[in-house]
Amino acid sequence: MKIHEYQAKEIFSRFKIPVPRGSVAFDAKEAGNIAEEIGGSRWVVKAQIHAGGRGKGGGVRVAETPEAVAETAKEMLGMTLVTPQTGPQGRRVSKVLVEEALAVKQEFYVGAAVDRARQSPVMIGSSEGGMGIEELAASRPEAIVREWVDVGIGLPAFQARNLVFGLGIDASLVRVGTGIFLQLYRLFESFDCMLVEINPLVVTEANQIFALDAKIEFDDNARYRHKDLQELDDPGEQESLELEASEHRLNYIRMEGNVGIMVNGAGLAMATMDLIKQAGAKPANFLDVGGGATTEMVTKGFEIILGDKSVRGILINIFGGILRCDVLANGVVEAARNVAINVPVVVRLDGTNVEEGRDILAASGLDFVVADSMADAAEKVRGIV
Amino acid sequence: MTILIDKNTRLLVQGITGREGSFHTRQCVAYGTNVVAGVTPGKGGQNLDGIPVFNTIHEAVEKTGANASLIFVPSPFAADAIMESAAAGLELTVCITEGIPIHDMMKVVPFLKRHNCRLIGPNCPGVISPGFSKAGIMPGQIHKEGSIGVVSRSGTLTYEVVNQLTQSGLGQSTCIGIGGDPIIGSTFVDILELFDKDPETEGVVLIGEIGGSDEEVAAEYIKNYFKKPVLGFIAGLTAPPGKRMGHAGAIISGSGGTAKEKIAAMKKSGIHVVEHLGELGKEAREVF
């Protein structure tokens, strides 16, 4: 689960990681009032969406008077912000963060993440703040400092100091900087985070350190032990069909293609998407109905796939294992009767009880195109689009 | 010969009294696996079709001589179950459970190393040595005894591949699903090392997917050390970046972990990469 910058900064504050003074606003007047309350002479208005690269799309702007803050907020609220991370459709802005603008002297990248290869938490720092860490890792790996954490011990102070000195933070700020890394790891660990990123962490002209941006991603698998974080979820940030699917415990991801898919198993679903591309069409979605697909789930799957109006055909690809093909075929037939399907449907079944499954499809009187292998399915998809 | 499990495997099932646990225990027994014990804390003294249930693994091992464990415990308790298995001295633990928190797994991995226990999974279909033993949830009947090793991050995609191999007349020595999570007990290289030492395994099919760099590491290992022929397949060429494709570990982050990179790395290492999944069985016959 991702959360907004303003929410992440509230959590930072709880962990005593310094953030600029500011608050979230849902309308222009509120934004102006926040600027008045904070005081000062320059403010930043930041669009709150779950995607990075906001500055590049006009989602981060500076204003010099509270009136200008309100005016900027007015322009931003309701706009569709397109950034390199949102895709061409962009995201609608429904809230902005208003903050004091700081006179920045130095910028750093700081993060806590999971190192998959080393199977360990890793603290990351770079003196190239503002840049994406993956880009940087590719172009200038020597500019990145890393400390891997022993989970049994946590982050010891010396490793936090290694990071601070490694970044070249001014000696007068070593204590503060070390504290920030220690707190960052505590937050990362205690809230079951996949990622905590401060990009950039800045040193101001007044020689103070602040987290200018904040990004937190929680581990969905650990949600059961952080029930209080649930209220930070913003369903408005999710694509509407994806949201509907997740409410029915279906694993659906919308894409920009014309052939919808329904598959049991994530790996096979990805391979099925690839097969559609190879057949000369484009996959409209990823949809894994899992190993225990019921008739209700298949029905809902059809509805969600057809909710995407660019879908011109559907490929159902089921490899029956423990869950038998005949059971699945019955589910597909019943679901197809419940939902008005107005596009051709290719069904490929294989595995346990495949013959019975195909017989059920044939006897249903419904207009399925039955494929008997992956290769055959690719051919038949080519035939329908 | 096979790897990891064979006819001497004495399997213990953790979570044997649950719905999934009892169903798949029966399936394993029907396949010929020697399931000697079950463990469900608080249900010691019961039995499943005559298989004794114990409260602790320690007791189960003492009384039955179990030497491997299969876990169906729900995700909030699965990390604990893995550590109990390792602490009891079992050399192999197979964890089917999906959805274990990643911070739990980061604690489990060093614990396993200290206890010298090999973990397969989590979030995997398990292990099968066709004709001998099954410690997992895969449909036994699609497999055939033979000399091809299969290692994969996926479930049903592996069944698809195994089915094509069997239909092409290529039997399997052992098939292992290593799991779809970002942090797993055994990597491709861990399994390749075992296949390398197994004289009966004549070739390996390696099925990867987007996310992480385990396939690239495996490709490098194969180039330098692995002399048996390898057939590869990577799922997720059309997967968009930044989205988790079902498996927690299947995500392209930034520009890293794409199928294209993995395929390129594998080809560079001399691995025959199958482009069209439908052709895998046919190409396997040519390569092996």
XYZ file of C-alpha atoms in Angstrom:
673
model
C 0.000 0.000 0.000
C 1.211 3.442 -0.925
C 0.263 6.583 0.952
C 0.430 10.293 0.190
C 3.394 12.510 0.942
C 1.458 14.491 3.581
C 0.531 11.245 5.359
C 4.110 9.980 5.207
C 5.307 13.281 6.671
C 2.870 12.931 9.565
C 4.455 9.552 10.275
C 7.939 11.089 9.932
C 6.983 13.660 12.554
C 5.926 10.890 14.930
C 9.407 9.409 14.473
C 11.040 12.816 14.979
C 12.322 13.028 11.427
C 12.133 16.793 10.753
C 9.785 17.926 7.972
C 8.946 21.458 6.780
C 5.957 23.128 8.448
C 2.835 22.567 6.405
C -0.545 20.963 6.076
C -2.854 19.342 3.566
C -5.620 21.336 1.868
C -8.678 20.121 -0.013
C -9.700 23.505 -1.413
C -8.069 26.789 -2.432
C -9.261 28.849 0.550
C -7.906 26.298 3.003
C -4.573 26.373 1.138
C -4.344 30.156 1.516
C -5.205 29.925 5.207
C -2.486 27.354 5.789
C 0.054 29.700 4.211
C -1.096 32.512 6.545
C -0.801 30.246 9.560
C 2.673 29.011 8.668
C 3.856 32.552 7.986
C 6.977 33.479 6.050
C 7.253 34.808 2.534
C 7.454 31.762 0.251
C 5.438 28.584 0.136
C 5.371 25.413 -1.911
C 2.150 23.881 -3.182
C 2.491 20.159 -3.912
C -0.105 17.979 -5.623
C -0.847 14.842 -3.593
C -1.013 11.808 -5.862
C 0.486 8.330 -5.538
C 3.139 8.865 -8.208
C 6.539 10.446 -8.383
C 7.955 12.937 -10.857
C 5.290 15.492 -9.894
C 7.595 18.467 -10.439
C 7.994 17.550 -14.097
C 4.219 17.665 -14.649
C 3.616 21.003 -12.907
C 2.530 19.409 -9.646
C 5.039 21.266 -7.446
C 4.954 25.086 -7.554
C 6.238 27.964 -5.465
C 4.028 30.926 -4.491
C 5.073 34.226 -2.905
C 1.854 35.359 -1.165
C -0.996 33.513 0.587
C -3.271 34.722 -2.230
C -0.917 33.217 -4.798
C -0.898 29.983 -2.772
C -4.695 29.880 -2.955
C -4.593 30.687 -6.664
C -2.023 27.933 -7.341
C -4.024 25.435 -5.291
C -7.123 26.367 -7.272
C -5.342 25.603 -10.524
C -3.949 22.329 -9.236
C -7.058 20.917 -7.573
C -9.105 19.027 -10.109
C -6.387 19.002 -12.728
C -5.177 15.761 -14.250
C -1.505 15.513 -13.502
C 0.614 13.570 -15.946
C 4.082 12.587 -14.737
C 6.586 10.033 -16.018
C 5.131 7.612 -13.440
C 1.383 8.085 -13.956
C 1.153 6.889 -17.528
C -0.506 9.000 -20.237
C -3.917 8.990 -18.527
C -2.482 10.869 -15.504
C -4.030 11.221 -12.046
C -6.660 13.629 -10.824
C -5.466 15.929 -8.043
C -7.905 16.210 -5.137
C -5.611 17.528 -2.403
C -2.479 19.623 -2.105
C 0.195 19.979 0.535
C 1.094 23.570 1.435
C 4.511 23.990 3.049
C 7.008 26.660 3.962
C 9.631 26.974 1.213
C 13.163 26.410 2.446
C 16.428 27.875 1.222
C 18.180 24.666 0.236
C 21.954 24.349 0.335
C 22.420 20.623 -0.274
C 20.211 17.734 -1.393
C 20.582 14.021 -0.674
C 18.760 10.809 -1.429
C 18.057 8.698 1.663
C 16.095 5.475 1.847
C 15.385 2.206 3.623
C 14.537 -0.716 1.378
C 14.555 -4.486 0.994
C 17.590 -5.843 -0.825
C 16.148 -8.899 -2.551
C 19.475 -10.366 -3.594
C 20.980 -10.082 -0.084
C 17.655 -10.906 1.582
C 18.188 -8.091 4.028
C 17.129 -4.522 4.797
C 19.439 -1.949 3.265
C 19.905 1.705 4.122
C 20.776 3.762 1.083
C 22.189 7.251 0.703
C 23.385 9.346 -2.173
C 24.668 12.870 -2.506
C 22.698 13.161 -5.748
C 19.352 14.112 -4.197
C 16.294 14.451 -6.376
C 17.405 11.788 -8.817
C 15.757 8.380 -9.013
C 17.880 5.856 -7.136
C 17.522 3.186 -9.834
C 18.700 5.601 -12.506
C 21.597 6.572 -10.304
C 22.489 2.948 -9.519
C 22.724 2.369 -13.260
C 24.627 5.518 -14.216
C 26.813 6.280 -11.175
C 26.867 3.341 -8.747
C 29.878 4.851 -6.951
C 27.706 7.785 -5.838
C 25.611 5.500 -3.638
C 26.447 4.462 -0.075
C 24.780 1.401 1.416
C 24.643 -0.281 4.804
C 22.981 -3.679 5.159
C 21.167 -4.227 8.429
C 21.318 -7.267 10.701
C 17.627 -7.718 11.509
C 18.381 -9.361 14.835
C 20.203 -6.244 16.043
C 18.694 -3.386 14.104
C 20.713 -0.472 12.757
C 23.670 0.261 15.061
C 24.824 3.874 15.399
C 28.142 3.240 13.650
C 26.364 2.179 10.464
C 24.185 5.294 10.626
C 27.399 7.347 11.007
C 28.936 5.522 8.059
C 26.007 6.705 5.973
C 26.234 10.294 7.223
C 29.981 10.537 6.613
C 29.582 8.668 3.348
C 27.173 11.311 2.136
C 29.542 14.104 3.071
C 27.071 15.775 5.422
C 28.714 18.659 7.315
C 30.456 17.567 10.544
C 28.269 19.910 12.623
C 25.225 17.873 11.545
C 26.548 14.382 12.227
C 24.459 13.864 15.358
C 21.245 15.016 13.742
C 21.962 13.086 10.545
C 22.766 9.886 12.450
C 19.540 10.254 14.401
C 17.559 10.555 11.191
C 18.978 7.298 9.826
C 18.317 5.489 13.119
C 14.736 6.713 13.191
C 14.263 5.919 9.524
C 15.199 2.293 10.152
C 12.924 2.120 13.213
C 10.037 3.366 11.117
C 10.856 0.982 8.265
C 10.970 -2.015 10.579
C 8.139 -1.293 12.998
C 5.612 -0.397 10.288
C 6.486 -3.343 8.012
C 7.538 -1.109 5.124
C 8.659 -2.263 1.711
C 10.236 1.133 1.154
C 10.766 4.439 2.933
C 12.299 7.126 0.788
C 13.353 10.712 1.493
C 14.177 12.267 -1.828
C 15.466 14.783 -1.218
C 16.702 15.131 2.338
C 18.029 18.685 2.445
C 20.429 20.847 4.390
C 19.198 24.450 4.447
C 21.173 27.685 4.319
C 20.428 27.886 8.057
C 22.246 24.539 8.443
C 19.190 22.501 9.359
C 18.141 19.121 8.006
C 14.646 18.428 6.661
C 12.882 15.673 4.772
C 11.603 17.707 1.842
C 9.735 14.766 0.353
C 8.461 11.538 1.885
C 7.435 8.254 0.375
C 6.303 5.170 2.278
C 5.124 1.877 0.881
C 3.731 -0.685 3.333
C 3.813 -4.457 2.914
C 0.256 -5.560 2.116
C 1.019 -8.980 3.589
C 1.578 -7.385 7.011
C -1.640 -5.349 7.030
C -3.219 -7.650 9.583
C -0.878 -6.318 12.279
C -1.261 -2.646 11.351
C -5.003 -2.154 11.307
C -4.531 1.543 12.188
C -2.752 2.157 8.867
C -5.843 1.104 6.935
C -7.317 4.594 7.305
C -4.382 5.997 5.306
C -5.515 4.082 2.223
C -6.881 6.326 -0.529
C -9.123 4.244 -2.828
C -9.418 7.271 -5.141
C -5.836 6.623 -6.225
C -6.732 3.202 -7.588
C -8.057 2.552 -11.060
C -11.815 1.939 -10.643
C -11.914 -1.544 -12.198
C -8.859 -2.569 -10.179
C -10.564 -1.330 -7.027
C -13.727 -3.288 -7.835
C -11.657 -6.409 -8.546
C -9.748 -6.148 -5.281
C -13.052 -5.888 -3.391
C -13.886 -9.322 -4.823
C -10.414 -10.653 -4.067
C -9.519 -10.860 -7.738
C -6.036 -9.982 -8.814
C -6.697 -7.644 -11.757
C -4.441 -5.077 -13.401
C -5.785 -2.962 -16.218
C -3.658 -2.417 -19.302
C -4.114 -0.678 -22.616
C -4.938 -3.554 -24.923
C -7.868 -5.194 -26.637
C -7.822 -8.844 -25.523
C -8.928 -9.531 -21.967
C -7.556 -12.541 -20.124
C -8.686 -14.717 -17.250
C -6.136 -17.242 -15.989
C -5.510 -19.399 -12.907
C -2.093 -18.562 -11.508
C 0.059 -15.440 -11.778
C 2.937 -16.909 -13.789
C 0.624 -18.499 -16.320
C -1.342 -15.222 -16.508
C 1.825 -13.300 -17.385
C 2.762 -15.930 -19.960
C -0.757 -15.641 -21.410
C -0.409 -11.851 -21.739
C 2.868 -12.402 -23.579
C 1.217 -14.942 -25.855
C -1.476 -12.419 -26.837
C 1.186 -9.922 -27.840
C 2.940 -12.608 -29.885
C -0.379 -13.333 -31.586
C -0.422 -9.732 -32.803
C -2.925 -8.331 -30.293
C -2.446 -6.477 -27.001
C -3.423 -7.766 -23.553
C -6.129 -5.611 -21.953
C -5.438 -6.845 -18.457
C -3.800 -9.217 -16.038
C -6.338 -11.331 -14.174
C -5.430 -14.199 -11.891
C -8.494 -15.988 -10.526
C -6.293 -18.211 -8.393
C -6.258 -21.910 -7.777
C -9.730 -22.076 -6.275
C -11.757 -20.094 -8.799
C -15.470 -20.324 -7.999
C -18.364 -19.578 -10.366
C -18.890 -16.270 -8.537
C -15.273 -15.282 -9.099
C -15.396 -16.194 -12.796
C -18.660 -14.243 -13.165
C -17.130 -11.190 -11.511
C -14.027 -11.648 -13.647
C -16.127 -11.472 -16.819
C -17.894 -8.341 -15.560
C -14.627 -6.605 -14.758
C -12.961 -7.538 -18.048
C -16.018 -6.309 -19.956
C -16.072 -3.131 -17.875
C -13.105 -2.120 -20.014
C -14.747 -0.950 -23.217
C -11.674 -1.460 -25.378
C -11.873 -5.254 -24.937
C -12.661 -6.951 -28.246
C -12.100 -10.551 -27.231
C -11.392 -12.672 -24.159
C -8.952 -15.527 -23.664
C -9.604 -17.851 -20.750
C -6.567 -19.987 -20.024
C -6.944 -22.591 -17.310
C -4.508 -25.293 -16.382
C -6.436 -27.675 -14.212
C -4.386 -29.098 -11.385
C -5.998 -30.127 -8.164
C -8.878 -27.930 -9.266
C -10.326 -29.983 -12.100
C -11.141 -28.687 -15.595
C -14.736 -29.976 -15.446
C -15.419 -27.918 -12.321
C -13.905 -24.865 -13.977
C -15.790 -25.440 -17.225
C -19.068 -25.555 -15.289
C -18.114 -22.293 -13.632
C -17.294 -20.652 -16.954
C -20.565 -21.826 -18.539
C -22.659 -20.644 -15.612
C -20.839 -17.324 -15.471
C -21.256 -16.815 -19.224
C -25.008 -17.316 -18.790
C -25.085 -14.705 -16.015
C -23.182 -12.042 -17.893
C -24.054 -10.635 -21.310
C -20.856 -11.351 -23.223
C -20.744 -9.473 -26.486
C -17.207 -10.364 -27.624
C -15.722 -13.689 -28.781
C -14.343 -15.894 -26.002
C -11.484 -18.324 -26.590
C -11.253 -20.985 -23.905
C -8.169 -23.084 -23.482
C -8.363 -25.843 -20.913
C -5.712 -28.386 -20.100
C -4.733 -30.671 -17.252
C -6.901 -32.748 -14.933
C -10.211 -33.921 -16.478
C -9.674 -31.839 -19.594
C -11.908 -34.031 -21.795
C -14.891 -33.682 -19.463
C -14.230 -29.937 -19.319
C -14.247 -29.551 -23.083
C -17.407 -31.649 -23.357
C -19.154 -29.339 -20.905
C -18.165 -26.306 -22.986
C -19.317 -27.982 -26.203
C -22.633 -29.121 -24.705
C -23.396 -25.675 -23.258
C -24.604 -24.329 -26.575
C -22.659 -21.157 -25.826
C -20.422 -19.752 -28.494
C -16.933 -20.526 -27.142
C -13.900 -20.944 -29.355
C -12.158 -23.936 -27.792
C -8.371 -24.158 -28.031
C -6.482 -27.276 -27.027
C -2.981 -25.922 -26.375
C -1.121 -22.664 -25.746
C -0.020 -22.581 -29.378
C -3.563 -23.203 -30.583
C -4.866 -20.482 -28.242
C -2.466 -17.983 -29.819
C -3.763 -18.931 -33.286
C -7.378 -18.546 -32.217
C -6.761 -15.172 -30.575
C -5.256 -14.021 -33.850
C -8.490 -15.162 -35.516
C -10.788 -13.059 -33.319
C -9.081 -9.656 -33.372
C 18.339 -40.376 -8.476
C 16.395 -37.272 -7.593
C 17.127 -34.178 -5.556
C 15.644 -32.971 -2.251
C 13.074 -35.749 -1.837
C 12.978 -39.442 -2.722
C 11.476 -42.681 -1.458
C 13.350 -42.321 1.829
C 11.739 -38.987 2.627
C 9.752 -39.126 5.857
C 7.450 -36.154 5.587
C 5.850 -34.182 8.384
C 2.998 -31.767 7.631
C 2.649 -28.559 9.654
C -0.956 -27.441 9.709
C -2.155 -30.969 8.839
C -5.575 -30.495 10.450
C -6.486 -27.408 8.400
C -8.585 -27.519 5.214
C -5.650 -27.146 2.806
C -3.301 -29.169 4.978
C -5.559 -32.210 5.275
C -6.601 -32.149 1.600
C -3.063 -31.982 0.269
C -1.711 -34.443 2.830
C -4.148 -37.000 1.421
C -3.061 -36.105 -2.119
C 0.603 -36.591 -1.169
C -0.160 -39.938 0.467
C -2.130 -41.026 -2.613
C 0.929 -40.192 -4.709
C 3.040 -42.497 -2.576
C 4.706 -40.028 -0.228
C 5.595 -41.431 3.172
C 3.814 -38.929 5.442
C 4.800 -39.946 8.960
C 3.446 -37.154 11.125
C 1.421 -33.993 11.363
C 1.837 -31.033 13.683
C -0.898 -28.685 14.871
C -0.255 -27.052 18.236
C -3.060 -28.044 20.612
C -4.234 -30.992 18.534
C -1.599 -33.488 19.606
C -3.026 -36.990 20.046
C -5.432 -36.715 17.106
C -4.737 -38.370 13.772
C -5.498 -37.871 10.086
C -6.250 -41.192 8.373
C -3.976 -42.810 10.920
C -1.169 -40.245 10.591
C -0.382 -39.161 14.167
C -0.692 -35.453 15.013
C 1.710 -33.867 17.500
C 1.812 -30.545 19.344
C 5.435 -29.765 18.524
C 7.843 -30.697 15.761
C 10.385 -31.701 18.339
C 8.075 -34.434 19.604
C 7.021 -35.474 16.097
C 10.623 -35.932 15.010
C 11.499 -37.855 18.155
C 8.613 -40.282 17.755
C 8.499 -40.719 13.972
C 11.934 -39.917 12.582
C 10.507 -37.307 10.193
C 13.247 -35.682 8.093
C 11.371 -33.103 6.023
C 8.474 -30.768 6.586
C 5.674 -29.355 4.442
C 3.972 -26.194 5.732
C 0.319 -25.142 5.241
C 0.188 -22.804 8.227
C -1.624 -19.449 7.630
C 0.663 -16.534 6.757
C 0.692 -14.710 10.131
C 2.111 -17.874 11.770
C 4.124 -19.317 8.889
C 7.477 -17.688 9.692
C 7.270 -19.184 13.167
C 6.424 -22.582 11.663
C 9.480 -22.435 9.398
C 11.763 -21.598 12.325
C 10.286 -24.404 14.451
C 11.043 -26.830 11.657
C 14.626 -25.589 11.309
C 15.219 -25.611 15.068
C 14.040 -29.234 15.284
C 16.849 -30.188 12.935
C 14.868 -31.008 9.798
C 17.103 -30.631 6.760
C 14.321 -29.696 4.353
C 11.316 -27.427 4.861
C 8.847 -26.734 2.054
C 6.545 -23.787 2.715
C 3.430 -23.507 0.522
C 1.942 -20.529 2.389
C 1.441 -17.319 0.420
C 1.466 -13.854 1.957
C 4.170 -14.038 4.636
C 5.268 -10.484 5.593
C 8.622 -9.649 4.036
C 10.091 -8.482 7.360
C 9.295 -11.924 8.810
C 11.183 -13.574 5.958
C 14.195 -11.300 6.469
C 14.375 -12.677 10.026
C 13.771 -16.276 8.962
C 16.574 -16.444 6.382
C 19.523 -15.909 8.798
C 17.833 -18.255 11.307
C 17.731 -21.011 8.676
C 21.403 -20.495 7.909
C 22.332 -20.909 11.576
C 20.364 -24.173 11.755
C 21.571 -25.471 8.426
C 18.069 -26.032 7.118
C 17.104 -25.749 3.462
C 13.842 -23.938 2.763
C 11.867 -24.233 -0.477
C 9.380 -21.375 -0.905
C 7.399 -19.754 0.551
C 4.515 -19.052 -1.846
C 5.333 -22.097 -3.952
C 3.776 -25.344 -5.214
C 6.472 -27.469 -3.517
C 8.661 -30.316 -4.711
C 7.944 -33.540 -6.578
C 10.257 -36.361 -7.583
C 7.979 -38.147 -10.055
C 7.387 -41.782 -9.245
C 8.877 -41.456 -5.753
C 7.579 -38.698 -3.568
C 5.603 -35.459 -3.576
C 5.839 -32.680 -0.992
C 3.572 -30.087 -2.495
C 0.266 -29.203 -4.112
C 1.002 -29.949 -7.777
C -1.167 -32.445 -9.657
C 0.912 -35.625 -9.533
C -0.560 -37.264 -12.632
C 0.862 -34.774 -15.160
C 4.400 -35.744 -14.128
C 6.473 -38.614 -15.450
C 9.592 -40.230 -14.035
C 12.665 -39.229 -16.025
C 15.820 -37.167 -16.240
C 14.849 -33.501 -16.738
C 15.035 -31.198 -13.738
C 12.497 -28.362 -13.553
C 12.924 -25.243 -11.414
C 10.472 -22.356 -11.428
C 9.195 -19.296 -9.556
C 5.636 -20.115 -10.513
C 2.832 -22.645 -9.913
C 0.397 -23.272 -12.743
C 2.969 -22.094 -15.284
C 5.180 -24.926 -14.052
C 2.325 -27.414 -14.461
C 1.919 -26.168 -18.036
C 5.620 -26.718 -18.702
C 5.733 -30.139 -17.014
C 2.666 -31.219 -18.971
C 4.336 -30.272 -22.254
C 7.510 -32.122 -21.243
C 5.561 -35.249 -20.321
C 3.577 -35.122 -23.563
C 6.840 -34.773 -25.470
C 8.065 -37.953 -23.808
C 10.475 -36.160 -21.485
C 10.150 -37.332 -17.886
C 11.382 -35.343 -14.894
C 13.866 -36.157 -12.147
C 12.616 -33.526 -9.702
C 10.417 -30.430 -10.181
C 10.770 -27.558 -7.744
C 8.714 -24.409 -7.374
C 11.042 -22.049 -5.524
C 8.293 -19.495 -4.916
C 6.961 -16.166 -6.131
C 7.986 -14.017 -3.165
C 10.801 -11.421 -3.143
C 12.583 -13.328 -0.372
C 12.690 -17.093 -0.714
C 14.672 -19.857 0.939
C 16.322 -21.347 -2.145
C 17.309 -19.522 -5.291
C 17.743 -20.850 -8.817
C 21.468 -21.268 -8.182
C 20.875 -23.255 -4.958
C 18.761 -25.724 -6.945
C 21.085 -25.798 -9.966
C 23.940 -26.838 -7.667
C 21.875 -29.856 -6.603
C 20.931 -30.755 -10.180
C 24.590 -30.482 -11.127
C 25.525 -33.141 -8.585
C 22.671 -35.449 -9.516
C 23.934 -37.916 -12.166
C 20.396 -38.833 -13.266
C 19.442 -35.263 -14.154
C 20.532 -34.745 -17.748
C 19.133 -31.293 -18.387
C 17.215 -28.509 -16.676
C 14.225 -26.341 -17.552
C 14.392 -22.988 -15.736
C 11.223 -20.885 -15.623
C 11.639 -17.318 -14.457
C 9.570 -14.191 -14.384
C 9.905 -10.438 -13.947
C 11.296 -8.940 -10.729
C 14.616 -9.163 -8.930
C 17.770 -10.532 -10.517
C 17.738 -14.220 -9.615
C 17.561 -15.264 -13.287
C 20.572 -13.100 -14.177
C 22.553 -14.607 -11.295
C 21.524 -18.086 -12.466
C 22.587 -17.282 -16.040
C 26.035 -16.237 -14.830
C 26.342 -19.419 -12.756
C 25.262 -21.588 -15.684
C 27.801 -19.936 -17.986
C 30.650 -20.534 -15.545
C 29.838 -23.803 -13.800
C 26.835 -25.680 -15.110
C 27.580 -28.096 -17.926
C 24.188 -29.733 -18.509
C 21.891 -28.271 -21.175
C 19.416 -25.666 -19.904
C 16.162 -24.564 -21.491
C 14.774 -21.262 -20.219
C 11.487 -19.417 -20.278
C 10.693 -16.001 -18.790
C 7.136 -14.757 -18.195
C 6.151 -11.109 -18.167
C 7.438 -9.501 -21.381
C 4.247 -7.432 -21.526
C 4.082 -6.623 -17.797
C 3.921 -2.881 -17.028
C 6.544 -1.394 -14.655
C 5.691 -0.701 -11.009
C 2.825 -3.207 -10.771
C 2.905 -6.420 -8.760
C 1.797 -9.125 -11.169
C 0.089 -11.476 -8.732
C 3.255 -12.750 -7.096
C 4.667 -10.402 -4.467
C 8.074 -10.720 -6.133
C 6.910 -10.149 -9.707
C 7.426 -6.418 -10.052
C 9.551 -4.317 -12.366
C 11.002 -1.622 -10.105
C 12.333 1.435 -11.891
C 14.050 -0.046 -14.897
C 15.220 -3.243 -13.167
C 13.906 -6.795 -13.356
C 12.393 -6.781 -16.831
C 11.810 -9.962 -18.827
C 13.847 -8.519 -21.677
C 16.974 -8.134 -19.497
C 16.580 -11.627 -18.113
C 16.154 -13.185 -21.558
C 19.204 -11.282 -22.820
C 21.301 -12.451 -19.849
C 20.221 -16.046 -20.366
C 20.928 -16.005 -24.091
C 24.330 -14.477 -23.445
C 25.098 -17.398 -21.160
C 24.255 -19.884 -23.883
C 20.871 -20.877 -22.492
C 18.275 -21.856 -25.081
C 15.374 -19.486 -24.357
C 11.885 -20.492 -25.501
C 10.036 -17.473 -26.932
C 6.613 -19.039 -27.503
C 5.403 -21.031 -24.525
C 3.334 -23.227 -26.830
C 6.548 -24.492 -28.439
C 8.318 -25.442 -25.202
C 7.716 -29.179 -25.425
C 8.908 -29.302 -29.027
C 12.031 -27.224 -28.330
C 12.781 -29.292 -25.231
C 12.923 -32.395 -27.408
C 15.483 -30.687 -29.642
C 17.647 -29.435 -26.771
C 17.626 -32.554 -24.558
